[in-house]
Amino acid sequence: MEDDNVSIQADEVEAMCAIYGQEWTAINEVTRTYNMCIKLDKQREVNLELSLPPKYPTEEPPFYQLSAPWLKSYDRLQLTQSLEDVYCEHIGESILYIWVEKIREYLRNKFESAEDVNENAVLSTQETVLFSFESDNEELPDIVHGTPVTHKKSTFQAHLATVITVDQVARLLNKLKEDRKIANATHNMYAYRILNEASGTSIQDCDDDGEAHAGSRLLHLLQILDVNNVLVVVTRWYGGVLLGTDRFRCINNCARDILVQSNKIKGKVGGKTVR
């Protein structure tokens, strides 16, 4: 079966190269990692990084990460949900082309129609409403708040919630920002991973919120710790002193501590072992 998947993947990659030309690039042929650049216009593009596991497409979906710093959090989450829906509708089939065209269709429908009627100001208000979703009456998972840590006048605090859907991620981010202090923080970077064991789908995404590369580093931490069904947010209140790479150490330490505190991993918080 794995040999069949290798052949199917090779044919699919060849087709993607033929269809998209330079928009489709190989990052690492050995690990079967590729990037698809989807351009909305000269200023806006979405990069879809894809890794093809040995059991794709017969048993597993591709692993992917969306990169679009200009895209608002709600749109990223809705787009991610759309990709999961596509996979569930085509389990066992090759879906790279369908995913790419789904992203392209979403971007055109979302942004070109909005620009035609010049509703940029209205969209900001609509986004707040849409962010709550139709399942507002459903009880949200609890949010665990870590201990604030201050380093050279910058304060960092991690927050964690157990999640099983992208909808929950969006609603929890909205809920967290009901705290005015958090909403007014300099950065609220986050990462999440969701594993749906029933369908075999795996979803992950992150957001820097202006702190370059912080979200992807958070996501990498979740990946190497193999933590699933979790949303981790790290809030930073900038204190006026540039920290350089120290800021990533602070962010990752806060994230690791909240994972230990929430019993997602084993380790120590404040010198005390948590089991």
PDB file of C-alpha atoms in Angstrom:
ATOM      1  CA  MET A   1       0.000   0.000   0.000  1.00  0.00           C
ATOM      2  CA  GLU A   2       2.851   2.393   0.841  1.00  0.00           C
ATOM      3  CA  ASP A   3       4.429   1.748  -2.576  1.00  0.00           C
ATOM      4  CA  ASP A   4       1.098   2.614  -4.161  1.00  0.00           C
ATOM      5  CA  ASN A   5       1.037   5.875  -2.188  1.00  0.00           C
ATOM      6  CA  VAL A   6       4.538   6.765  -3.380  1.00  0.00           C
ATOM      7  CA  SER A   7       3.430   6.293  -6.986  1.00  0.00           C
ATOM      8  CA  ILE A   8       0.227   8.281  -6.450  1.00  0.00           C
ATOM      9  CA  GLN A   9       2.175  11.085  -4.770  1.00  0.00           C
ATOM     10  CA  ALA A  10       4.714  11.224  -7.601  1.00  0.00           C
ATOM     11  CA  ASP A  11       1.940  11.517 -10.172  1.00  0.00           C
ATOM     12  CA  GLU A  12       0.175  14.199  -8.122  1.00  0.00           C
ATOM     13  CA  VAL A  13       3.352  16.259  -7.647  1.00  0.00           C
ATOM     14  CA  GLU A  14       4.093  16.034 -11.375  1.00  0.00           C
ATOM     15  CA  ALA A  15       0.571  17.261 -12.104  1.00  0.00           C
ATOM     16  CA  MET A  16       0.913  20.155  -9.667  1.00  0.00           C
ATOM     17  CA  CYS A  17       4.167  21.205 -11.346  1.00  0.00           C
ATOM     18  CA  ALA A  18       2.509  21.116 -14.742  1.00  0.00           C
ATOM     19  CA  ILE A  19      -0.561  23.059 -13.629  1.00  0.00           C
ATOM     20  CA  TYR A  20       1.036  25.752 -11.480  1.00  0.00           C
ATOM     21  CA  GLY A  21       4.584  26.087 -12.821  1.00  0.00           C
ATOM     22  CA  GLN A  22       6.761  28.331 -10.662  1.00  0.00           C
ATOM     23  CA  GLU A  23       4.009  28.803  -8.090  1.00  0.00           C
ATOM     24  CA  TRP A  24       4.669  25.201  -7.006  1.00  0.00           C
ATOM     25  CA  THR A  25       8.146  24.551  -5.570  1.00  0.00           C
ATOM     26  CA  ALA A  26       9.870  21.639  -3.876  1.00  0.00           C
ATOM     27  CA  ILE A  27      11.321  22.434  -0.447  1.00  0.00           C
ATOM     28  CA  ASN A  28      12.696  18.962   0.207  1.00  0.00           C
ATOM     29  CA  GLU A  29      12.110  16.053  -2.162  1.00  0.00           C
ATOM     30  CA  VAL A  30      13.360  13.517   0.400  1.00  0.00           C
ATOM     31  CA  THR A  31      10.765  14.493   3.006  1.00  0.00           C
ATOM     32  CA  ARG A  32       8.232  15.247   0.250  1.00  0.00           C
ATOM     33  CA  THR A  33       7.759  18.829   1.412  1.00  0.00           C
ATOM     34  CA  TYR A  34       6.459  21.425  -1.044  1.00  0.00           C
ATOM     35  CA  ASN A  35       5.236  25.005  -1.149  1.00  0.00           C
ATOM     36  CA  MET A  36       2.367  26.452  -3.137  1.00  0.00           C
ATOM     37  CA  CYS A  37       2.232  30.236  -3.544  1.00  0.00           C
ATOM     38  CA  ILE A  38      -1.316  31.468  -4.129  1.00  0.00           C
ATOM     39  CA  LYS A  39      -1.442  35.142  -5.107  1.00  0.00           C
ATOM     40  CA  LEU A  40      -4.499  37.304  -4.625  1.00  0.00           C
ATOM     41  CA  ASP A  41      -2.787  40.398  -6.020  1.00  0.00           C
ATOM     42  CA  LYS A  42       0.691  41.957  -6.106  1.00  0.00           C
ATOM     43  CA  GLN A  43       0.635  42.737  -2.385  1.00  0.00           C
ATOM     44  CA  ARG A  44      -1.157  39.693  -0.978  1.00  0.00           C
ATOM     45  CA  GLU A  45      -0.310  36.026  -1.234  1.00  0.00           C
ATOM     46  CA  VAL A  46      -0.811  32.838   0.752  1.00  0.00           C
ATOM     47  CA  ASN A  47       1.922  30.238   1.027  1.00  0.00           C
ATOM     48  CA  LEU A  48       0.696  26.705   1.631  1.00  0.00           C
ATOM     49  CA  GLU A  49       3.496  24.444   2.864  1.00  0.00           C
ATOM     50  CA  LEU A  50       2.670  20.762   2.417  1.00  0.00           C
ATOM     51  CA  SER A  51       4.324  17.575   3.649  1.00  0.00           C
ATOM     52  CA  LEU A  52       3.148  14.253   2.272  1.00  0.00           C
ATOM     53  CA  PRO A  53       3.281  11.425   4.854  1.00  0.00           C
ATOM     54  CA  PRO A  54       3.886   7.829   3.685  1.00  0.00           C
ATOM     55  CA  LYS A  55       0.211   6.906   4.153  1.00  0.00           C
ATOM     56  CA  TYR A  56      -1.149   9.790   2.067  1.00  0.00           C
ATOM     57  CA  PRO A  57      -3.584   9.669   0.344  1.00  0.00           C
ATOM     58  CA  THR A  58      -5.018   6.268   1.281  1.00  0.00           C
ATOM     59  CA  GLU A  59      -4.977   6.650   5.079  1.00  0.00           C
ATOM     60  CA  GLU A  60      -3.642  10.065   6.105  1.00  0.00           C
ATOM     61  CA  PRO A  61      -4.099  13.681   5.008  1.00  0.00           C
ATOM     62  CA  PRO A  62      -1.161  15.915   4.064  1.00  0.00           C
ATOM     63  CA  PHE A  63       0.405  17.954   6.846  1.00  0.00           C
ATOM     64  CA  TYR A  64       0.188  21.631   6.060  1.00  0.00           C
ATOM     65  CA  GLN A  65       0.851  25.134   7.316  1.00  0.00           C
ATOM     66  CA  LEU A  66      -0.638  28.363   6.008  1.00  0.00           C
ATOM     67  CA  SER A  67       1.535  31.457   5.909  1.00  0.00           C
ATOM     68  CA  ALA A  68      -0.179  34.792   5.247  1.00  0.00           C
ATOM     69  CA  PRO A  69       0.784  37.531   7.739  1.00  0.00           C
ATOM     70  CA  TRP A  70      -1.755  39.932   6.207  1.00  0.00           C
ATOM     71  CA  LEU A  71      -4.660  37.524   6.741  1.00  0.00           C
ATOM     72  CA  LYS A  72      -6.751  38.188   9.840  1.00  0.00           C
ATOM     73  CA  SER A  73      -7.073  35.479  12.484  1.00  0.00           C
ATOM     74  CA  TYR A  74     -10.716  34.718  11.785  1.00  0.00           C
ATOM     75  CA  ASP A  75     -10.088  34.281   8.046  1.00  0.00           C
ATOM     76  CA  ARG A  76      -7.147  31.948   8.703  1.00  0.00           C
ATOM     77  CA  LEU A  77      -9.258  29.808  10.997  1.00  0.00           C
ATOM     78  CA  GLN A  78     -12.208  29.700   8.608  1.00  0.00           C
ATOM     79  CA  LEU A  79      -9.891  28.784   5.747  1.00  0.00           C
ATOM     80  CA  THR A  80      -8.356  25.990   7.834  1.00  0.00           C
ATOM     81  CA  GLN A  81     -11.811  24.633   8.591  1.00  0.00           C
ATOM     82  CA  SER A  82     -12.606  24.649   4.871  1.00  0.00           C
ATOM     83  CA  LEU A  83      -9.538  22.517   4.145  1.00  0.00           C
ATOM     84  CA  GLU A  84     -10.536  19.987   6.789  1.00  0.00           C
ATOM     85  CA  ASP A  85     -14.027  19.808   5.299  1.00  0.00           C
ATOM     86  CA  VAL A  86     -12.541  19.148   1.852  1.00  0.00           C
ATOM     87  CA  TYR A  87     -10.427  16.296   3.225  1.00  0.00           C
ATOM     88  CA  CYS A  88     -13.425  14.710   4.963  1.00  0.00           C
ATOM     89  CA  GLU A  89     -15.326  14.809   1.671  1.00  0.00           C
ATOM     90  CA  HIS A  90     -12.443  13.174  -0.238  1.00  0.00           C
ATOM     91  CA  ILE A  91     -10.879  10.698   2.216  1.00  0.00           C
ATOM     92  CA  GLY A  92      -8.515   8.366   0.377  1.00  0.00           C
ATOM     93  CA  GLU A  93      -8.225  10.656  -2.638  1.00  0.00           C
ATOM     94  CA  SER A  94      -5.531  13.055  -3.869  1.00  0.00           C
ATOM     95  CA  ILE A  95      -6.564  16.508  -2.671  1.00  0.00           C
ATOM     96  CA  LEU A  96      -3.668  18.931  -3.247  1.00  0.00           C
ATOM     97  CA  TYR A  97      -5.249  20.529  -6.311  1.00  0.00           C
ATOM     98  CA  ILE A  98      -8.646  20.720  -4.576  1.00  0.00           C
ATOM     99  CA  TRP A  99      -7.052  22.396  -1.544  1.00  0.00           C
ATOM    100  CA  VAL A 100      -5.227  24.975  -3.651  1.00  0.00           C
ATOM    101  CA  GLU A 101      -8.331  25.866  -5.618  1.00  0.00           C
ATOM    102  CA  LYS A 102     -10.388  26.006  -2.410  1.00  0.00           C
ATOM    103  CA  ILE A 103      -7.972  28.571  -0.987  1.00  0.00           C
ATOM    104  CA  ARG A 104      -8.036  30.555  -4.223  1.00  0.00           C
ATOM    105  CA  GLU A 105     -11.846  30.474  -4.295  1.00  0.00           C
ATOM    106  CA  TYR A 106     -12.070  31.567  -0.642  1.00  0.00           C
ATOM    107  CA  LEU A 107      -9.702  34.506  -1.166  1.00  0.00           C
ATOM    108  CA  ARG A 108     -11.526  35.720  -4.254  1.00  0.00           C
ATOM    109  CA  ASN A 109     -14.978  35.425  -2.707  1.00  0.00           C
ATOM    110  CA  LYS A 110     -13.900  37.000   0.548  1.00  0.00           C
ATOM    111  CA  PHE A 111     -11.763  39.895  -0.600  1.00  0.00           C
ATOM    112  CA  GLU A 112     -12.608  40.773  -4.194  1.00  0.00           C
ATOM    113  CA  SER A 113     -16.313  41.098  -3.402  1.00  0.00           C
ATOM    114  CA  ALA A 114     -15.510  43.216  -0.354  1.00  0.00           C
ATOM    115  CA  GLU A 115     -13.273  45.522  -2.368  1.00  0.00           C
ATOM    116  CA  ASP A 116     -15.933  45.947  -5.068  1.00  0.00           C
ATOM    117  CA  VAL A 117     -18.298  47.554  -2.573  1.00  0.00           C
ATOM    118  CA  ASN A 118     -15.550  49.268  -0.563  1.00  0.00           C
ATOM    119  CA  GLU A 119     -16.631  47.847   2.786  1.00  0.00           C
ATOM    120  CA  ASN A 120     -13.272  47.798   4.507  1.00  0.00           C
ATOM    121  CA  ALA A 121     -14.548  49.713   7.516  1.00  0.00           C
ATOM    122  CA  VAL A 122     -17.672  47.592   7.768  1.00  0.00           C
ATOM    123  CA  LEU A 123     -15.679  44.349   7.595  1.00  0.00           C
ATOM    124  CA  SER A 124     -13.963  45.180  10.866  1.00  0.00           C
ATOM    125  CA  THR A 125     -17.350  45.292  12.591  1.00  0.00           C
ATOM    126  CA  GLN A 126     -18.630  42.207  10.785  1.00  0.00           C
ATOM    127  CA  GLU A 127     -15.538  40.296  11.747  1.00  0.00           C
ATOM    128  CA  THR A 128     -16.277  40.769  15.438  1.00  0.00           C
ATOM    129  CA  VAL A 129     -19.740  39.297  14.930  1.00  0.00           C
ATOM    130  CA  LEU A 130     -18.548  36.415  12.769  1.00  0.00           C
ATOM    131  CA  PHE A 131     -15.834  35.591  15.260  1.00  0.00           C
ATOM    132  CA  SER A 132     -18.457  34.335  17.728  1.00  0.00           C
ATOM    133  CA  PHE A 133     -19.849  31.711  15.285  1.00  0.00           C
ATOM    134  CA  GLU A 134     -23.292  30.106  15.441  1.00  0.00           C
ATOM    135  CA  SER A 135     -22.382  27.852  18.375  1.00  0.00           C
ATOM    136  CA  ASP A 136     -22.281  30.664  20.948  1.00  0.00           C
ATOM    137  CA  ASN A 137     -24.531  28.715  23.308  1.00  0.00           C
ATOM    138  CA  GLU A 138     -22.079  25.836  23.465  1.00  0.00           C
ATOM    139  CA  GLU A 139     -19.977  25.946  26.617  1.00  0.00           C
ATOM    140  CA  LEU A 140     -16.342  26.761  25.920  1.00  0.00           C
ATOM    141  CA  PRO A 141     -13.429  24.804  27.400  1.00  0.00           C
ATOM    142  CA  ASP A 142     -11.750  26.434  30.387  1.00  0.00           C
ATOM    143  CA  ILE A 143      -8.755  28.675  29.775  1.00  0.00           C
ATOM    144  CA  VAL A 144      -5.772  28.070  32.054  1.00  0.00           C
ATOM    145  CA  HIS A 145      -3.650  31.145  32.737  1.00  0.00           C
ATOM    146  CA  GLY A 146       0.041  30.851  33.530  1.00  0.00           C
ATOM    147  CA  THR A 147       2.056  32.938  35.954  1.00  0.00           C
ATOM    148  CA  PRO A 148       3.252  36.226  34.395  1.00  0.00           C
ATOM    149  CA  VAL A 149       7.029  36.398  33.938  1.00  0.00           C
ATOM    150  CA  THR A 150       8.901  39.704  33.579  1.00  0.00           C
ATOM    151  CA  HIS A 151      12.260  39.988  31.825  1.00  0.00           C
ATOM    152  CA  LYS A 152      13.904  43.363  31.233  1.00  0.00           C
ATOM    153  CA  LYS A 153      10.589  45.204  31.644  1.00  0.00           C
ATOM    154  CA  SER A 154       8.691  42.991  29.183  1.00  0.00           C
ATOM    155  CA  THR A 155       6.038  40.761  30.767  1.00  0.00           C
ATOM    156  CA  PHE A 156       4.982  37.432  29.284  1.00  0.00           C
ATOM    157  CA  GLN A 157       1.993  35.280  30.224  1.00  0.00           C
ATOM    158  CA  ALA A 158       0.821  32.017  28.665  1.00  0.00           C
ATOM    159  CA  HIS A 159      -2.766  30.816  28.334  1.00  0.00           C
ATOM    160  CA  LEU A 160      -3.925  27.318  27.375  1.00  0.00           C
ATOM    161  CA  ALA A 161      -7.176  25.576  26.461  1.00  0.00           C
ATOM    162  CA  THR A 162      -8.036  22.097  25.259  1.00  0.00           C
ATOM    163  CA  VAL A 163      -9.637  22.292  21.804  1.00  0.00           C
ATOM    164  CA  ILE A 164     -11.131  19.791  19.377  1.00  0.00           C
ATOM    165  CA  THR A 165     -12.418  22.117  16.623  1.00  0.00           C
ATOM    166  CA  VAL A 166     -11.217  25.206  14.782  1.00  0.00           C
ATOM    167  CA  ASP A 167     -14.440  26.943  15.827  1.00  0.00           C
ATOM    168  CA  GLN A 168     -13.394  26.570  19.454  1.00  0.00           C
ATOM    169  CA  VAL A 169     -10.015  28.131  18.689  1.00  0.00           C
ATOM    170  CA  ALA A 170     -11.640  31.232  17.215  1.00  0.00           C
ATOM    171  CA  ARG A 171     -14.159  31.580  20.053  1.00  0.00           C
ATOM    172  CA  LEU A 172     -11.483  31.085  22.715  1.00  0.00           C
ATOM    173  CA  LEU A 173      -9.279  33.765  21.166  1.00  0.00           C
ATOM    174  CA  ASN A 174     -12.271  36.065  21.195  1.00  0.00           C
ATOM    175  CA  LYS A 175     -13.061  35.127  24.790  1.00  0.00           C
ATOM    176  CA  LEU A 176      -9.489  35.722  25.899  1.00  0.00           C
ATOM    177  CA  LYS A 177      -9.526  39.218  24.456  1.00  0.00           C
ATOM    178  CA  GLU A 178     -12.575  40.123  26.487  1.00  0.00           C
ATOM    179  CA  ASP A 179      -9.955  40.844  29.141  1.00  0.00           C
ATOM    180  CA  ARG A 180      -9.040  44.404  28.263  1.00  0.00           C
ATOM    181  CA  LYS A 181      -5.488  44.030  29.556  1.00  0.00           C
ATOM    182  CA  ILE A 182      -4.865  41.072  27.249  1.00  0.00           C
ATOM    183  CA  ALA A 183      -6.632  42.741  24.324  1.00  0.00           C
ATOM    184  CA  ASN A 184      -4.381  45.796  24.723  1.00  0.00           C
ATOM    185  CA  ALA A 185      -1.165  43.777  24.987  1.00  0.00           C
ATOM    186  CA  THR A 186       1.605  44.370  22.454  1.00  0.00           C
ATOM    187  CA  HIS A 187       1.362  40.835  21.071  1.00  0.00           C
ATOM    188  CA  ASN A 188      -0.884  37.789  21.514  1.00  0.00           C
ATOM    189  CA  MET A 189       0.917  35.103  19.517  1.00  0.00           C
ATOM    190  CA  TYR A 190      -0.605  31.631  19.399  1.00  0.00           C
ATOM    191  CA  ALA A 191      -0.375  28.126  17.993  1.00  0.00           C
ATOM    192  CA  TYR A 192      -2.705  25.151  18.019  1.00  0.00           C
ATOM    193  CA  ARG A 193      -2.793  21.516  16.960  1.00  0.00           C
ATOM    194  CA  ILE A 194      -5.940  19.433  16.593  1.00  0.00           C
ATOM    195  CA  LEU A 195      -6.031  15.704  15.917  1.00  0.00           C
ATOM    196  CA  ASN A 196      -9.321  14.165  14.868  1.00  0.00           C
ATOM    197  CA  GLU A 197      -8.751  10.463  15.493  1.00  0.00           C
ATOM    198  CA  ALA A 198     -12.072   9.448  13.936  1.00  0.00           C
ATOM    199  CA  SER A 199     -11.368  11.023  10.536  1.00  0.00           C
ATOM    200  CA  GLY A 200      -7.577  10.873  10.756  1.00  0.00           C
ATOM    201  CA  THR A 201      -7.264  14.592  10.022  1.00  0.00           C
ATOM    202  CA  SER A 202      -4.627  16.725  11.666  1.00  0.00           C
ATOM    203  CA  ILE A 203      -4.921  20.531  11.737  1.00  0.00           C
ATOM    204  CA  GLN A 204      -2.325  22.990  12.950  1.00  0.00           C
ATOM    205  CA  ASP A 205      -1.777  26.697  12.565  1.00  0.00           C
ATOM    206  CA  CYS A 206      -0.164  29.671  14.255  1.00  0.00           C
ATOM    207  CA  ASP A 207      -0.125  33.467  14.292  1.00  0.00           C
ATOM    208  CA  ASP A 208       2.736  35.834  15.178  1.00  0.00           C
ATOM    209  CA  ASP A 209       0.474  38.818  15.933  1.00  0.00           C
ATOM    210  CA  GLY A 210       3.330  41.129  14.971  1.00  0.00           C
ATOM    211  CA  GLU A 211       6.065  39.265  16.879  1.00  0.00           C
ATOM    212  CA  ALA A 212       7.958  37.908  13.873  1.00  0.00           C
ATOM    213  CA  HIS A 213       8.404  34.107  13.884  1.00  0.00           C
ATOM    214  CA  ALA A 214       7.001  33.726  17.420  1.00  0.00           C
ATOM    215  CA  GLY A 215       3.896  31.842  16.316  1.00  0.00           C
ATOM    216  CA  SER A 216       5.827  29.371  14.173  1.00  0.00           C
ATOM    217  CA  ARG A 217       8.232  28.740  17.061  1.00  0.00           C
ATOM    218  CA  LEU A 218       5.305  28.034  19.346  1.00  0.00           C
ATOM    219  CA  LEU A 219       3.915  25.607  16.792  1.00  0.00           C
ATOM    220  CA  HIS A 220       7.308  23.931  16.479  1.00  0.00           C
ATOM    221  CA  LEU A 221       7.362  23.470  20.263  1.00  0.00           C
ATOM    222  CA  LEU A 222       3.970  21.740  20.148  1.00  0.00           C
ATOM    223  CA  GLN A 223       5.220  19.562  17.300  1.00  0.00           C
ATOM    224  CA  ILE A 224       8.406  18.373  18.992  1.00  0.00           C
ATOM    225  CA  LEU A 225       6.501  17.730  22.230  1.00  0.00           C
ATOM    226  CA  ASP A 226       3.822  15.903  20.198  1.00  0.00           C
ATOM    227  CA  VAL A 227       0.977  17.751  21.936  1.00  0.00           C
ATOM    228  CA  ASN A 228      -2.428  17.623  20.260  1.00  0.00           C
ATOM    229  CA  ASN A 229      -5.860  19.181  20.835  1.00  0.00           C
ATOM    230  CA  VAL A 230      -4.444  22.242  22.497  1.00  0.00           C
ATOM    231  CA  LEU A 231      -4.356  25.999  21.930  1.00  0.00           C
ATOM    232  CA  VAL A 232      -1.476  27.940  23.476  1.00  0.00           C
ATOM    233  CA  VAL A 233      -1.445  31.740  23.510  1.00  0.00           C
ATOM    234  CA  VAL A 234       1.454  33.795  24.847  1.00  0.00           C
ATOM    235  CA  THR A 235       0.748  37.427  25.655  1.00  0.00           C
ATOM    236  CA  ARG A 236       3.562  39.983  25.707  1.00  0.00           C
ATOM    237  CA  TRP A 237       3.449  43.462  27.165  1.00  0.00           C
ATOM    238  CA  TYR A 238       6.473  45.287  25.759  1.00  0.00           C
ATOM    239  CA  GLY A 239       8.414  47.258  28.361  1.00  0.00           C
ATOM    240  CA  GLY A 240      10.523  49.472  26.134  1.00  0.00           C
ATOM    241  CA  VAL A 241      13.704  47.363  26.120  1.00  0.00           C
ATOM    242  CA  LEU A 242      14.565  45.298  23.041  1.00  0.00           C
ATOM    243  CA  LEU A 243      15.175  41.677  24.015  1.00  0.00           C
ATOM    244  CA  GLY A 244      16.542  40.282  20.764  1.00  0.00           C
ATOM    245  CA  THR A 245      16.419  36.483  20.653  1.00  0.00           C
ATOM    246  CA  ASP A 246      15.798  36.405  24.412  1.00  0.00           C
ATOM    247  CA  ARG A 247      12.133  37.040  23.640  1.00  0.00           C
ATOM    248  CA  PHE A 248      11.821  33.616  22.008  1.00  0.00           C
ATOM    249  CA  ARG A 249      13.304  31.943  25.066  1.00  0.00           C
ATOM    250  CA  CYS A 250      10.776  33.749  27.275  1.00  0.00           C
ATOM    251  CA  ILE A 251       7.876  32.841  24.975  1.00  0.00           C
ATOM    252  CA  ASN A 252       8.843  29.163  24.748  1.00  0.00           C
ATOM    253  CA  ASN A 253       9.517  28.887  28.492  1.00  0.00           C
ATOM    254  CA  CYS A 254       6.087  30.330  29.296  1.00  0.00           C
ATOM    255  CA  ALA A 255       4.467  27.961  26.790  1.00  0.00           C
ATOM    256  CA  ARG A 256       6.301  24.928  28.149  1.00  0.00           C
ATOM    257  CA  ASP A 257       5.380  25.856  31.741  1.00  0.00           C
ATOM    258  CA  ILE A 258       1.670  26.151  30.923  1.00  0.00           C
ATOM    259  CA  LEU A 259       1.795  22.760  29.167  1.00  0.00           C
ATOM    260  CA  VAL A 260       3.311  21.230  32.307  1.00  0.00           C
ATOM    261  CA  GLN A 261       0.893  23.088  34.572  1.00  0.00           C
ATOM    262  CA  SER A 262      -2.024  21.723  32.524  1.00  0.00           C
ATOM    263  CA  ASN A 263      -0.631  18.167  32.609  1.00  0.00           C
ATOM    264  CA  LYS A 264      -0.139  18.084  28.854  1.00  0.00           C
ATOM    265  CA  ILE A 265       3.513  17.134  29.367  1.00  0.00           C
ATOM    266  CA  LYS A 266       5.683  16.179  32.331  1.00  0.00           C
ATOM    267  CA  GLY A 267       8.262  18.560  33.686  1.00  0.00           C
ATOM    268  CA  LYS A 268       8.941  21.302  36.193  1.00  0.00           C
ATOM    269  CA  VAL A 269       7.298  24.645  36.868  1.00  0.00           C
ATOM    270  CA  GLY A 270       9.122  26.991  39.196  1.00  0.00           C
ATOM    271  CA  GLY A 271      11.527  24.219  40.159  1.00  0.00           C
ATOM    272  CA  LYS A 272       8.756  21.834  41.198  1.00  0.00           C
ATOM    273  CA  THR A 273       8.104  18.621  39.322  1.00  0.00           C
ATOM    274  CA  VAL A 274       4.577  18.240  37.962  1.00  0.00           C
ATOM    275  CA  ARG A 275       3.320  14.740  37.096  1.00  0.00           C
TER     276      ARG A 275
END
